[in-house]
Short mmCIF file of C-alpha atoms in Angstrom, two decimals:
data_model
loop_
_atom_site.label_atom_id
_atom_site.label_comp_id
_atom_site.label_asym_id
_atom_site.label_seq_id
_atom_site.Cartn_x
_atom_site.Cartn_y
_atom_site.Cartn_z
CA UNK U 3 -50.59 -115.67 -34.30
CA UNK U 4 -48.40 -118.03 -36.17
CA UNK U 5 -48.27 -121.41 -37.19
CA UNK U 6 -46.17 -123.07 -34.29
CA UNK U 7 -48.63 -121.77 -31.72
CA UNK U 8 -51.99 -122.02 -33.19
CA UNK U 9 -50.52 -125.86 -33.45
CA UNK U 10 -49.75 -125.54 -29.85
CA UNK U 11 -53.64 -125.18 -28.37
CA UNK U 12 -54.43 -128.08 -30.90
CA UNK U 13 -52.03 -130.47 -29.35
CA UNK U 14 -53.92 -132.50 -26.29
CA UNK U 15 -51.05 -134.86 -25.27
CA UNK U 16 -52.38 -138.55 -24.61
CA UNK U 17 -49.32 -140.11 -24.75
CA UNK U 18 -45.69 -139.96 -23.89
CA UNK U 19 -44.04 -138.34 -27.16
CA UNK U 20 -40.43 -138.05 -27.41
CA UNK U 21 -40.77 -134.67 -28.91
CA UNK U 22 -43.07 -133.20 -25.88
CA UNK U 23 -39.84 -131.71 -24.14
CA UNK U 24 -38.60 -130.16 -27.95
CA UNK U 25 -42.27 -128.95 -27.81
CA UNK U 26 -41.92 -127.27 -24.75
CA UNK U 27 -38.91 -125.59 -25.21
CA UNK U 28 -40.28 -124.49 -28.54
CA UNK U 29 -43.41 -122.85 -26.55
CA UNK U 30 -41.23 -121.41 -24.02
CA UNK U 31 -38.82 -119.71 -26.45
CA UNK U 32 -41.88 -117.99 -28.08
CA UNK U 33 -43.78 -116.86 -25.42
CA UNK U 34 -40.48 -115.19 -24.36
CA UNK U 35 -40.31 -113.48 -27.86
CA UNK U 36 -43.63 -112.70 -27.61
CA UNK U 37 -43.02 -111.11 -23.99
CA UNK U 38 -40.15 -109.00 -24.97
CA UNK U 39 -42.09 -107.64 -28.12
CA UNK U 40 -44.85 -106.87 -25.54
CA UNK U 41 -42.49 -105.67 -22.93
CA UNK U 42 -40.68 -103.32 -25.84
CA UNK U 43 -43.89 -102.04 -26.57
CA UNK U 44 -44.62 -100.55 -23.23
CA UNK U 45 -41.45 -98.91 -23.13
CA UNK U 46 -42.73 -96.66 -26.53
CA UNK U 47 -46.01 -96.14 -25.89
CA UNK U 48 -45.26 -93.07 -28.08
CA UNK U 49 -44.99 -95.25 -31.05
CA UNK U 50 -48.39 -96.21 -31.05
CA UNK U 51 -51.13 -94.06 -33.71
CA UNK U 52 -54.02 -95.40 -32.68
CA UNK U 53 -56.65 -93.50 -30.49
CA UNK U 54 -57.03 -95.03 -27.12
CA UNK U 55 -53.68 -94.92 -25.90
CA UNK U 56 -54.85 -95.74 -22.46
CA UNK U 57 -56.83 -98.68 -23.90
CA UNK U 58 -53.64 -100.04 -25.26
CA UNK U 59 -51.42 -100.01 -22.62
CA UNK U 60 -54.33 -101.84 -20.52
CA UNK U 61 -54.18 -104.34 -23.28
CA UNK U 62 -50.47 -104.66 -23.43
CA UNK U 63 -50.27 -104.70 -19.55
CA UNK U 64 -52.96 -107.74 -19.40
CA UNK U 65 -51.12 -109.51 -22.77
CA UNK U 66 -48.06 -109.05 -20.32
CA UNK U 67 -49.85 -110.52 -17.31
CA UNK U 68 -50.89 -113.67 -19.23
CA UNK U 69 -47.67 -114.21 -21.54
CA UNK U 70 -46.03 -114.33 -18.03
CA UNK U 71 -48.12 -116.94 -16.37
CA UNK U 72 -47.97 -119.24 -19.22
CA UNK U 73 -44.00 -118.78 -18.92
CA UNK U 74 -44.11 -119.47 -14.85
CA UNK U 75 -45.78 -122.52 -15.74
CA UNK U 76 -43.92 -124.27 -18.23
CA UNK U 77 -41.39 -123.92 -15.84
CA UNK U 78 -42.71 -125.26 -13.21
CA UNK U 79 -43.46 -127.90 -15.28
CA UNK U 80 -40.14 -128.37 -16.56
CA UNK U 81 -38.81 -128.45 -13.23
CA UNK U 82 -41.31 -130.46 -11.43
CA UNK U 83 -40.68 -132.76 -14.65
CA UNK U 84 -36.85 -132.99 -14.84
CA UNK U 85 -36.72 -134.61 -10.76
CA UNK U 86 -39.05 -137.66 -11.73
CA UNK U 87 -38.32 -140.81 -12.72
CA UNK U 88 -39.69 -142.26 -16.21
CA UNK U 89 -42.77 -144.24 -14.51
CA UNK U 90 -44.05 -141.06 -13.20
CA UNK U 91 -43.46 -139.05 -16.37
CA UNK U 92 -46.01 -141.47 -17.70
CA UNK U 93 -48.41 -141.47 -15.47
CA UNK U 94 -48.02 -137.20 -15.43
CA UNK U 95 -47.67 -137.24 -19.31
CA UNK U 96 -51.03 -139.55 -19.04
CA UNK U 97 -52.79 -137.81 -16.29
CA UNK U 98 -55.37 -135.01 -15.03
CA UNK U 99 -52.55 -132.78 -14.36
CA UNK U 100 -51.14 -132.69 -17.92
CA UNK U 101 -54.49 -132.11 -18.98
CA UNK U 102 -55.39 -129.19 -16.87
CA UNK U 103 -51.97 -127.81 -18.17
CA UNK U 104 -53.13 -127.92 -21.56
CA UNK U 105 -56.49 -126.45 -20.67
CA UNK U 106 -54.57 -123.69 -19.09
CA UNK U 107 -52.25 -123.25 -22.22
CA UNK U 108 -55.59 -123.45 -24.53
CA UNK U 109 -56.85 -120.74 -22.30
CA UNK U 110 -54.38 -118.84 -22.03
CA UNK U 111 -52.90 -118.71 -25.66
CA UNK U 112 -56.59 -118.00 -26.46
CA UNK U 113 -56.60 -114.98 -24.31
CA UNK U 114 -52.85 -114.05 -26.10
CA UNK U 115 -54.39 -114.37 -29.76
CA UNK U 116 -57.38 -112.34 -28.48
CA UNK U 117 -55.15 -109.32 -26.95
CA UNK U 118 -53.01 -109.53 -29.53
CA UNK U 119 -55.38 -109.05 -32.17
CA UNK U 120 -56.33 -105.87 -30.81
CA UNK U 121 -52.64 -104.70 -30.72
#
């Protein structure tokens, strides 16, 4: 994995930053990237040398899976975010559900690095 999202599961936000929305779009631009490479590697399966083809295209299908819920939720997020007003940002920025969104983008980039390891 790179450098802007191994930095991404060590961020735990405790505080509104101004660069949090520059951060997001950052994270959603390359979990796109990271989709299409995925996506362009199921469409040449050929291409691959290895021995468990099968294996491979499970892993890619599941790498798939996961790059595509992170992407569903940072936008939700980003919608849900962009109707409120700034006391509520703060208190969201600040609050259980911010955290359980990082959990879930810990978890889930965790799961991404994993599956990606073995591609």
């Amino acid at each position: 994995m790179d450098e802007v999202t191994v930095n991404v599961r060590q961020v735990h936000v405790t505080d509104i930053d101004s660069d949090v929305p520059e951060s997001i779009v950052v994270l959603d631009n390359k979990l796109k990237d990271m989709l299409t490479t995925v996506e362009s590697k199921l469409m040449n399966p050929l291409a691959y040398t290895g021995d468990d083809l099968r294996g491979y295209l499970v892993s890619l299908k599941n790498l798939e899976k996961e790059l595509e819920g992170a992407l569903n939720g940072v936008f939700t997020l980003v919608n849900f975010m962009s109707s409120k007003d700034k006391d509520f940002k703060e208190l969201f920025y600040n609050g259980e559900e911010m955290e359980s969104f990082s959990e879930f983008l810990a978890e889930s980039l965790s799961k991404l690095e994993e599956a990606e390891s073995k591609n």
